[in-house]
Structures are given as structure tokens and as C-alpha cells.
PDB file of C-alpha atoms and ligand atoms in Angstrom:
ATOM      1  CA  MET A 735     185.349 172.147  42.989  1.00  0.00           C
ATOM      2  CA  SER A 736     187.696 174.555  41.435  1.00  0.00           C
ATOM      3  CA  LYS A 737     189.110 177.672  42.973  1.00  0.00           C
ATOM      4  CA  GLN A 738     187.201 180.716  43.575  1.00  0.00           C
ATOM      5  CA  PHE A 739     188.772 184.130  43.141  1.00  0.00           C
ATOM      6  CA  ALA A 740     187.918 187.600  44.243  1.00  0.00           C
ATOM      7  CA  ILE A 741     189.811 190.822  42.781  1.00  0.00           C
ATOM      8  CA  ILE A 742     189.551 194.056  44.627  1.00  0.00           C
ATOM      9  CA  GLY A 743     190.325 196.962  42.378  1.00  0.00           C
ATOM     10  CA  MET A 744     189.509 196.466  38.790  1.00  0.00           C
ATOM     11  CA  GLY A 745     192.272 198.897  37.442  1.00  0.00           C
ATOM     12  CA  ARG A 746     194.625 197.728  34.645  1.00  0.00           C
ATOM     13  CA  PHE A 747     196.351 195.296  36.810  1.00  0.00           C
ATOM     14  CA  GLY A 748     193.223 194.049  38.648  1.00  0.00           C
ATOM     15  CA  SER A 749     191.045 193.537  35.728  1.00  0.00           C
ATOM     16  CA  SER A 750     193.806 191.635  33.742  1.00  0.00           C
ATOM     17  CA  VAL A 751     194.236 189.227  36.678  1.00  0.00           C
ATOM     18  CA  ALA A 752     190.419 188.870  36.743  1.00  0.00           C
ATOM     19  CA  ARG A 753     189.943 188.408  32.962  1.00  0.00           C
ATOM     20  CA  THR A 754     192.682 185.748  32.653  1.00  0.00           C
ATOM     21  CA  LEU A 755     191.344 183.681  35.347  1.00  0.00           C
ATOM     22  CA  TYR A 756     187.800 183.878  33.806  1.00  0.00           C
ATOM     23  CA  GLU A 757     188.950 182.948  30.442  1.00  0.00           C
ATOM     24  CA  MET A 758     190.449 180.041  32.060  1.00  0.00           C
ATOM     25  CA  ASP A 759     186.954 179.148  33.474  1.00  0.00           C
ATOM     26  CA  TYR A 760     187.572 179.917  37.193  1.00  0.00           C
ATOM     27  CA  GLU A 761     184.779 181.772  39.240  1.00  0.00           C
ATOM     28  CA  VAL A 762     185.885 185.415  39.486  1.00  0.00           C
ATOM     29  CA  MET A 763     184.328 188.040  41.576  1.00  0.00           C
ATOM     30  CA  GLY A 764     185.557 191.648  40.576  1.00  0.00           C
ATOM     31  CA  ILE A 765     185.005 194.209  43.440  1.00  0.00           C
ATOM     32  CA  ASP A 766     185.534 197.977  42.770  1.00  0.00           C
ATOM     33  CA  GLU A 767     184.223 200.941  44.746  1.00  0.00           C
ATOM     34  CA  ASP A 768     183.814 202.826  41.544  1.00  0.00           C
ATOM     35  CA  GLU A 769     180.464 201.804  39.552  1.00  0.00           C
ATOM     36  CA  GLU A 770     182.302 202.681  36.301  1.00  0.00           C
ATOM     37  CA  MET A 771     184.978 200.188  36.539  1.00  0.00           C
ATOM     38  CA  ILE A 772     182.319 197.658  37.704  1.00  0.00           C
ATOM     39  CA  ASN A 773     180.457 198.334  34.351  1.00  0.00           C
ATOM     40  CA  ASP A 774     183.610 198.326  32.329  1.00  0.00           C
ATOM     41  CA  ASN A 775     184.605 194.667  33.476  1.00  0.00           C
ATOM     42  CA  ILE A 776     181.150 193.214  33.904  1.00  0.00           C
ATOM     43  CA  GLN A 777     181.451 190.602  30.864  1.00  0.00           C
ATOM     44  CA  TYR A 778     184.941 189.633  31.906  1.00  0.00           C
ATOM     45  CA  VAL A 779     184.131 188.285  35.647  1.00  0.00           C
ATOM     46  CA  THR A 780     181.391 185.767  36.882  1.00  0.00           C
ATOM     47  CA  HIS A 781     179.938 188.386  39.360  1.00  0.00           C
ATOM     48  CA  ALA A 782     180.810 191.979  39.749  1.00  0.00           C
ATOM     49  CA  VAL A 783     180.084 193.955  42.968  1.00  0.00           C
ATOM     50  CA  ALA A 784     180.275 197.810  43.819  1.00  0.00           C
ATOM     51  CA  ALA A 785     181.936 197.889  47.404  1.00  0.00           C
ATOM     52  CA  ASP A 786     184.638 200.085  49.399  1.00  0.00           C
ATOM     53  CA  SER A 787     187.093 197.056  50.636  1.00  0.00           C
ATOM     54  CA  THR A 788     187.732 199.181  53.687  1.00  0.00           C
ATOM     55  CA  ASP A 789     184.428 198.710  54.767  1.00  0.00           C
ATOM     56  CA  GLU A 790     184.485 195.525  56.784  1.00  0.00           C
ATOM     57  CA  ARG A 791     180.764 194.950  56.773  1.00  0.00           C
ATOM     58  CA  ALA A 792     180.615 195.097  53.131  1.00  0.00           C
ATOM     59  CA  MET A 793     183.406 192.642  52.832  1.00  0.00           C
ATOM     60  CA  ARG A 794     181.424 190.245  55.126  1.00  0.00           C
ATOM     61  CA  GLU A 795     178.302 190.655  53.192  1.00  0.00           C
ATOM     62  CA  ILE A 796     179.912 189.605  50.142  1.00  0.00           C
ATOM     63  CA  GLY A 797     181.086 186.790  52.133  1.00  0.00           C
ATOM     64  CA  ILE A 798     185.002 187.647  51.150  1.00  0.00           C
ATOM     65  CA  ARG A 799     186.205 184.704  53.682  1.00  0.00           C
ATOM     66  CA  ASN A 800     184.700 182.064  51.247  1.00  0.00           C
ATOM     67  CA  PHE A 801     187.037 182.799  48.391  1.00  0.00           C
ATOM     68  CA  ASP A 802     190.141 180.642  48.093  1.00  0.00           C
ATOM     69  CA  VAL A 803     192.265 183.737  46.947  1.00  0.00           C
ATOM     70  CA  VAL A 804     191.684 187.445  47.353  1.00  0.00           C
ATOM     71  CA  VAL A 805     193.875 189.638  45.163  1.00  0.00           C
ATOM     72  CA  VAL A 806     194.472 193.303  46.537  1.00  0.00           C
ATOM     73  CA  ALA A 807     194.878 195.375  43.312  1.00  0.00           C
ATOM     74  CA  ILE A 808     194.527 198.679  44.580  1.00  0.00           C
ATOM     75  CA  GLY A 809     197.611 200.831  43.565  1.00  0.00           C
ATOM     76  CA  ALA A 810     197.525 204.416  44.098  1.00  0.00           C
ATOM     77  CA  ASP A 811     195.633 204.463  47.316  1.00  0.00           C
ATOM     78  CA  ILE A 812     198.195 202.943  49.583  1.00  0.00           C
ATOM     79  CA  GLN A 813     196.355 203.483  52.807  1.00  0.00           C
ATOM     80  CA  ALA A 814     193.377 201.661  51.455  1.00  0.00           C
ATOM     81  CA  SER A 815     195.399 198.753  50.073  1.00  0.00           C
ATOM     82  CA  ILE A 816     197.070 198.102  53.599  1.00  0.00           C
ATOM     83  CA  LEU A 817     193.704 198.602  55.313  1.00  0.00           C
ATOM     84  CA  THR A 818     192.055 196.058  53.118  1.00  0.00           C
ATOM     85  CA  THR A 819     194.789 193.591  53.598  1.00  0.00           C
ATOM     86  CA  LEU A 820     194.507 193.962  57.264  1.00  0.00           C
ATOM     87  CA  ILE A 821     190.853 193.539  57.198  1.00  0.00           C
ATOM     88  CA  LEU A 822     190.900 190.417  54.930  1.00  0.00           C
ATOM     89  CA  LYS A 823     193.392 189.076  57.462  1.00  0.00           C
ATOM     90  CA  GLU A 824     191.457 189.592  60.306  1.00  0.00           C
ATOM     91  CA  MET A 825     188.473 188.174  58.805  1.00  0.00           C
ATOM     92  CA  GLY A 826     190.411 185.083  57.877  1.00  0.00           C
ATOM     93  CA  VAL A 827     190.818 184.933  54.196  1.00  0.00           C
ATOM     94  CA  LYS A 828     192.915 182.079  53.369  1.00  0.00           C
ATOM     95  CA  LYS A 829     195.158 183.322  50.826  1.00  0.00           C
ATOM     96  CA  ILE A 830     195.843 187.125  50.149  1.00  0.00           C
ATOM     97  CA  VAL A 831     197.938 188.404  47.360  1.00  0.00           C
ATOM     98  CA  ALA A 832     198.554 192.058  47.184  1.00  0.00           C
ATOM     99  CA  LYS A 833     200.055 194.500  44.774  1.00  0.00           C
ATOM    100  CA  ALA A 834     202.621 196.927  45.869  1.00  0.00           C
ATOM    101  CA  GLN A 835     203.928 200.290  44.370  1.00  0.00           C
ATOM    102  CA  ASN A 836     207.278 199.820  45.923  1.00  0.00           C
ATOM    103  CA  GLU A 837     209.380 197.939  48.259  1.00  0.00           C
ATOM    104  CA  ARG A 838     208.283 199.607  51.410  1.00  0.00           C
ATOM    105  CA  HIS A 839     204.623 199.188  50.571  1.00  0.00           C
ATOM    106  CA  GLY A 840     205.452 195.681  49.975  1.00  0.00           C
ATOM    107  CA  GLN A 841     207.142 195.097  53.392  1.00  0.00           C
ATOM    108  CA  VAL A 842     204.092 196.796  55.004  1.00  0.00           C
ATOM    109  CA  LEU A 843     201.632 194.591  53.094  1.00  0.00           C
ATOM    110  CA  TYR A 844     203.604 191.429  54.424  1.00  0.00           C
ATOM    111  CA  LYS A 845     203.435 192.650  57.891  1.00  0.00           C
ATOM    112  CA  CYS A 846     199.736 193.223  57.499  1.00  0.00           C
ATOM    113  CA  GLY A 847     199.248 189.390  56.681  1.00  0.00           C
ATOM    114  CA  ALA A 848     199.700 189.228  52.823  1.00  0.00           C
ATOM    115  CA  ASP A 849     200.627 185.852  51.657  1.00  0.00           C
ATOM    116  CA  ARG A 850     202.274 187.102  48.642  1.00  0.00           C
ATOM    117  CA  VAL A 851     203.227 190.371  47.323  1.00  0.00           C
ATOM    118  CA  VAL A 852     203.578 191.170  43.618  1.00  0.00           C
ATOM    119  CA  PHE A 853     205.344 194.347  42.141  1.00  0.00           C
ATOM    120  CA  PRO A 854     204.170 194.484  38.618  1.00  0.00           C
ATOM    121  CA  GLU A 855     205.752 197.508  37.438  1.00  0.00           C
ATOM    122  CA  ARG A 856     209.276 196.447  38.900  1.00  0.00           C
ATOM    123  CA  ASP A 857     208.859 192.994  37.397  1.00  0.00           C
ATOM    124  CA  MET A 858     207.821 194.116  34.123  1.00  0.00           C
ATOM    125  CA  GLY A 859     210.742 196.638  34.111  1.00  0.00           C
ATOM    126  CA  ILE A 860     213.160 193.789  34.740  1.00  0.00           C
ATOM    127  CA  ARG A 861     211.825 191.619  31.756  1.00  0.00           C
ATOM    128  CA  VAL A 862     211.836 194.528  29.358  1.00  0.00           C
ATOM    129  CA  ALA A 863     215.598 195.355  30.314  1.00  0.00           C
ATOM    130  CA  HIS A 864     216.659 191.943  29.700  1.00  0.00           C
ATOM    131  CA  ASN A 865     214.858 191.639  26.266  1.00  0.00           C
ATOM    132  CA  LEU A 866     216.881 195.137  25.746  1.00  0.00           C
ATOM    133  CA  ILE A 867     220.380 193.467  26.462  1.00  0.00           C
ATOM    134  CA  SER A 868     219.529 190.919  24.027  1.00  0.00           C
ATOM    135  CA  ALA A 869     216.456 190.779  21.563  1.00  0.00           C
ATOM    136  CA  ASN A 870     216.741 186.758  22.054  1.00  0.00           C
ATOM    137  CA  VAL A 871     215.393 187.072  25.562  1.00  0.00           C
ATOM    138  CA  LEU A 872     211.841 186.534  25.344  1.00  0.00           C
ATOM    139  CA  ASP A 873     210.961 186.431  29.046  1.00  0.00           C
ATOM    140  CA  PHE A 874     212.718 186.521  32.410  1.00  0.00           C
ATOM    141  CA  ILE A 875     211.193 185.641  35.625  1.00  0.00           C
ATOM    142  CA  GLU A 876     212.861 186.036  38.949  1.00  0.00           C
ATOM    143  CA  LEU A 877     212.544 183.193  41.236  1.00  0.00           C
ATOM    144  CA  ALA A 878     214.452 184.431  44.126  1.00  0.00           C
ATOM    145  CA  GLU A 879     216.780 187.334  44.732  1.00  0.00           C
ATOM    146  CA  ASP A 880     219.595 186.127  42.518  1.00  0.00           C
ATOM    147  CA  TYR A 881     218.098 183.318  40.750  1.00  0.00           C
ATOM    148  CA  SER A 882     215.726 183.456  37.627  1.00  0.00           C
ATOM    149  CA  VAL A 883     214.546 181.514  34.499  1.00  0.00           C
ATOM    150  CA  ALA A 884     215.029 183.147  31.019  1.00  0.00           C
ATOM    151  CA  GLU A 885     213.433 182.114  27.739  1.00  0.00           C
ATOM    152  CA  VAL A 886     216.227 182.663  25.017  1.00  0.00           C
ATOM    153  CA  VAL A 887     215.722 182.224  21.234  1.00  0.00           C
ATOM    154  CA  VAL A 888     218.644 180.258  20.097  1.00  0.00           C
ATOM    155  CA  SER A 889     221.493 181.892  18.303  1.00  0.00           C
ATOM    156  CA  SER A 890     222.508 180.558  14.777  1.00  0.00           C
ATOM    157  CA  LYS A 891     225.752 179.273  16.309  1.00  0.00           C
ATOM    158  CA  MET A 892     223.782 176.784  18.588  1.00  0.00           C
ATOM    159  CA  VAL A 893     221.889 175.477  15.614  1.00  0.00           C
ATOM    160  CA  GLY A 894     222.663 171.651  14.949  1.00  0.00           C
ATOM    161  CA  GLU A 895     224.687 171.445  18.179  1.00  0.00           C
ATOM    162  CA  SER A 896     223.469 168.883  20.885  1.00  0.00           C
ATOM    163  CA  LEU A 897     222.985 169.856  24.196  1.00  0.00           C
ATOM    164  CA  ARG A 898     225.950 167.836  25.203  1.00  0.00           C
ATOM    165  CA  GLN A 899     228.127 169.634  22.622  1.00  0.00           C
ATOM    166  CA  LEU A 900     226.694 173.088  24.078  1.00  0.00           C
ATOM    167  CA  ASP A 901     227.713 172.116  27.432  1.00  0.00           C
ATOM    168  CA  VAL A 902     225.902 175.177  28.980  1.00  0.00           C
ATOM    169  CA  ARG A 903     226.338 174.027  32.448  1.00  0.00           C
ATOM    170  CA  ALA A 904     230.042 173.917  32.141  1.00  0.00           C
ATOM    171  CA  ARG A 905     230.480 176.738  30.111  1.00  0.00           C
ATOM    172  CA  TYR A 906     227.817 179.278  31.739  1.00  0.00           C
ATOM    173  CA  GLY A 907     226.723 177.483  35.003  1.00  0.00           C
ATOM    174  CA  VAL A 908     222.887 177.398  33.529  1.00  0.00           C
ATOM    175  CA  ASN A 909     220.757 174.679  33.147  1.00  0.00           C
ATOM    176  CA  VAL A 910     218.494 173.940  30.186  1.00  0.00           C
ATOM    177  CA  ILE A 911     215.146 172.698  31.721  1.00  0.00           C
ATOM    178  CA  ALA A 912     212.993 172.864  28.649  1.00  0.00           C
ATOM    179  CA  ILE A 913     213.108 173.282  24.804  1.00  0.00           C
ATOM    180  CA  LYS A 914     210.228 174.834  22.823  1.00  0.00           C
ATOM    181  CA  SER A 915     209.996 173.830  19.233  1.00  0.00           C
ATOM    182  CA  GLY A 916     207.156 175.539  17.404  1.00  0.00           C
ATOM    183  CA  ASN A 917     204.187 174.281  19.285  1.00  0.00           C
ATOM    184  CA  SER A 918     206.072 171.205  20.946  1.00  0.00           C
ATOM    185  CA  PHE A 919     207.479 171.523  24.391  1.00  0.00           C
ATOM    186  CA  ASN A 920     210.086 169.255  25.576  1.00  0.00           C
ATOM    187  CA  ILE A 921     210.199 169.498  29.238  1.00  0.00           C
ATOM    188  CA  SER A 922     212.992 166.961  29.706  1.00  0.00           C
ATOM    189  CA  PRO A 923     215.574 167.507  26.928  1.00  0.00           C
ATOM    190  CA  GLY A 924     218.328 164.900  27.010  1.00  0.00           C
ATOM    191  CA  PRO A 925     221.899 165.368  26.348  1.00  0.00           C
ATOM    192  CA  ASP A 926     221.654 164.307  22.668  1.00  0.00           C
ATOM    193  CA  GLU A 927     218.710 166.653  21.794  1.00  0.00           C
ATOM    194  CA  VAL A 928     219.819 168.736  18.947  1.00  0.00           C
ATOM    195  CA  ILE A 929     218.911 172.296  18.651  1.00  0.00           C
ATOM    196  CA  LYS A 930     216.828 173.458  15.732  1.00  0.00           C
ATOM    197  CA  PRO A 931     216.588 176.971  14.311  1.00  0.00           C
ATOM    198  CA  ASN A 932     214.084 179.141  16.088  1.00  0.00           C
ATOM    199  CA  ASP A 933     214.187 176.881  19.128  1.00  0.00           C
ATOM    200  CA  VAL A 934     213.676 178.457  22.497  1.00  0.00           C
ATOM    201  CA  LEU A 935     215.522 177.309  25.431  1.00  0.00           C
ATOM    202  CA  VAL A 936     214.169 177.703  28.814  1.00  0.00           C
ATOM    203  CA  VAL A 937     217.056 178.188  31.282  1.00  0.00           C
ATOM    204  CA  ILE A 938     217.539 178.449  34.899  1.00  0.00           C
ATOM    205  CA  GLY A 939     220.446 179.769  36.697  1.00  0.00           C
ATOM    206  CA  HIS A 940     222.040 182.730  38.839  1.00  0.00           C
ATOM    207  CA  ASN A 941     221.455 186.060  37.390  1.00  0.00           C
ATOM    208  CA  ARG A 942     225.037 186.738  36.695  1.00  0.00           C
ATOM    209  CA  ASP A 943     225.522 183.461  34.752  1.00  0.00           C
ATOM    210  CA  LEU A 944     222.157 184.066  33.005  1.00  0.00           C
ATOM    211  CA  LYS A 945     223.443 187.572  31.930  1.00  0.00           C
ATOM    212  CA  GLU A 946     226.665 185.784  30.589  1.00  0.00           C
ATOM    213  CA  PHE A 947     224.638 183.209  28.536  1.00  0.00           C
ATOM    214  CA  GLU A 948     222.263 186.058  27.249  1.00  0.00           C
ATOM    215  CA  GLU A 949     225.263 188.186  25.916  1.00  0.00           C
ATOM    216  CA  HIS A 950     227.635 185.425  24.513  1.00  0.00           C
ATOM    217  CA  ALA A 951     225.822 182.042  23.831  1.00  0.00           C
TER     218      ALA A 951
HETATM  219  P1  ATP B1022     196.396 199.998  37.740  1.00  0.00           P
HETATM  220  O1  ATP B1022     197.733 200.261  37.583  1.00  0.00           O
HETATM  221  O2  ATP B1022     196.105 198.537  38.033  1.00  0.00           O
HETATM  222  O3  ATP B1022     195.497 200.609  36.786  1.00  0.00           O
HETATM  223  P2  ATP B1022     196.634 201.584  40.095  1.00  0.00           P
HETATM  224  O4  ATP B1022     197.893 200.882  40.558  1.00  0.00           O
HETATM  225  O5  ATP B1022     196.584 203.038  39.382  1.00  0.00           O
HETATM  226  O6  ATP B1022     195.978 200.837  39.196  1.00  0.00           O
HETATM  227  P3  ATP B1022     194.294 202.594  41.177  1.00  0.00           P
HETATM  228  O7  ATP B1022     193.806 202.901  40.029  1.00  0.00           O
HETATM  229  O8  ATP B1022     194.524 203.511  42.211  1.00  0.00           O
HETATM  230  O9  ATP B1022     195.522 201.594  41.209  1.00  0.00           O
HETATM  231  O10 ATP B1022     193.260 201.462  41.855  1.00  0.00           O
HETATM  232  C1  ATP B1022     192.853 200.134  41.132  1.00  0.00           C
HETATM  233  C2  ATP B1022     191.378 200.243  41.348  1.00  0.00           C
HETATM  234  O11 ATP B1022     191.117 200.133  42.722  1.00  0.00           O
HETATM  235  C3  ATP B1022     190.422 201.363  41.007  1.00  0.00           C
HETATM  236  O12 ATP B1022     189.535 200.916  39.932  1.00  0.00           O
HETATM  237  C4  ATP B1022     189.859 201.731  42.321  1.00  0.00           C
HETATM  238  O13 ATP B1022     188.617 202.606  41.902  1.00  0.00           O
HETATM  239  C5  ATP B1022     189.928 200.612  42.962  1.00  0.00           C
HETATM  240  N1  ATP B1022     189.822 200.951  44.385  1.00  0.00           N
HETATM  241  C6  ATP B1022     190.787 201.787  45.307  1.00  0.00           C
HETATM  242  N2  ATP B1022     190.492 201.926  46.392  1.00  0.00           N
HETATM  243  C7  ATP B1022     189.370 200.978  46.599  1.00  0.00           C
HETATM  244  C8  ATP B1022     188.629 200.680  47.816  1.00  0.00           C
HETATM  245  N3  ATP B1022     188.819 200.960  48.981  1.00  0.00           N
HETATM  246  N4  ATP B1022     187.615 199.618  47.532  1.00  0.00           N
HETATM  247  C9  ATP B1022     187.528 199.275  46.467  1.00  0.00           C
HETATM  248  N5  ATP B1022     188.079 199.514  45.437  1.00  0.00           N
HETATM  249  C10 ATP B1022     188.931 200.354  45.263  1.00  0.00           C
END
């Protein structure tokens, strides 16, 4: 059976996570203490329940333990987000993903048992900033503190060159892990792969080297 998800907090972030999973045919339960948020999102989830996630009994009645992943998408009410994470952990939820407002909030969520903490505003800020440095950077995802994956549209000077000729590994210290050409996606490009106009390179590397690559390649 495919994974079952519960999303607590149907704000902008929670409803977007819920809807995306639902559109990929996963079973999704949406939980919010605000009836209006439930009504607004009912068509985008498999089940929707109005409940306060800091109420342990209510969570037990929903059977929150049986979900494979529970996302705590409560933002502004930091106390409710922390208390919810703690309750879910104590109840034995297998995987808890929690949204944090800031670093401190994130640290507390980890201490309370979150398996993964996400920082949507911070991460989106990073992505937008990289796109501002170079309009060719379509996306930027941090893998670890200093290492990331970037999607970069090729510059005109790269077109017609092979990966071997570009030699980005020696020149910039980054690695091309995939090339997107229109709808086709080459996930193991060889050294003789020739760059075409509008190709998108997926490159991995140290942030410092990626910056050089984004600015000069
Ligand atoms: P976003 O940026 O995703 O819109 P936010 O960070 O502003 O959200 P809030 O709006 O504070 O976060 O919370 C998201 C949702 O979580 C709201 O719809 C709110 O009703 C719900 N929520 C807050 N506390 C609880 C709780 N204890 N139990 C269930 N739902 C809750």
C-alpha cells in the first residue's frame, strides 16, 4: 500500500503540501482547528478533520499514529507547533516533518523529536537570491550546509561544446549530474555530450564553486 500522510495546519504551506501529495494520488488527511480552513481545502485532500492538534485525545481518535508521515505545518503559533511535535513523538508517530519559523524554532523542534525540519521562507529566499545573481539559475537546492544542486540554463558560449571541452570540473570544481533538453532528461551525460541551445544543466558542488559557475560559465 502506498504511503499515507497527515498534514496538520492547512495554511499556505500545509495546503500546498497536501494538495501536491493528493494530486500524486496519495492518501492525505488534512487537519486544522479552523473549520474554515477545512472547508477551503476539502476538495484537495482524501479526508479533512477539524481538530486541535495539541489535544492528545483528539489525535488518538484520528488514529494519527497510523500515518506513515505527519507534517506539522503550523507556523505563527510556535507553542502549538512544538507541543504538537512533542505529542506526536510520544504517541509513536513514525516520521514527523515540521515547519520552522526560524533557526531557534527549528532546534527546538528537533529536540522534541521531529525527524526533519523545513524552513520554507528561508529556503525560498535562498532560491530567489540565486536567481537574482543570474537569471540563468532556475533552481537552487541546499543539500548540506555548504553543498547544493543548481539548475542552470546554458549560456551561449557553452552551446556546441561537449562536456569534455567545457571541463567544468577542472575549471569550477562542480559536476554536471544531468542535462535537461526540452522534455528529455539525460541523467548520466557522457563526456561527449554536446550542449544545445536552451539546455539546462543540473550541477552539484560547493556553494562557493557554484557561485563562480553561475556568474562566469
Ligand atoms: P502559512 O505560511 O503556511 O500560511 P503560517 O506559518 O502563517 O502558515 P499559521 O497560519 O499560523 O501558519 O498556521 C497554519 C494553520 O495551522 C492555520 O490554518 C491554523 O488554523 C492551523 N493551526 C494552528 N494551530 C493549530 C492547532 N493547534 N491544531 C490544528 N491546527 C492549527
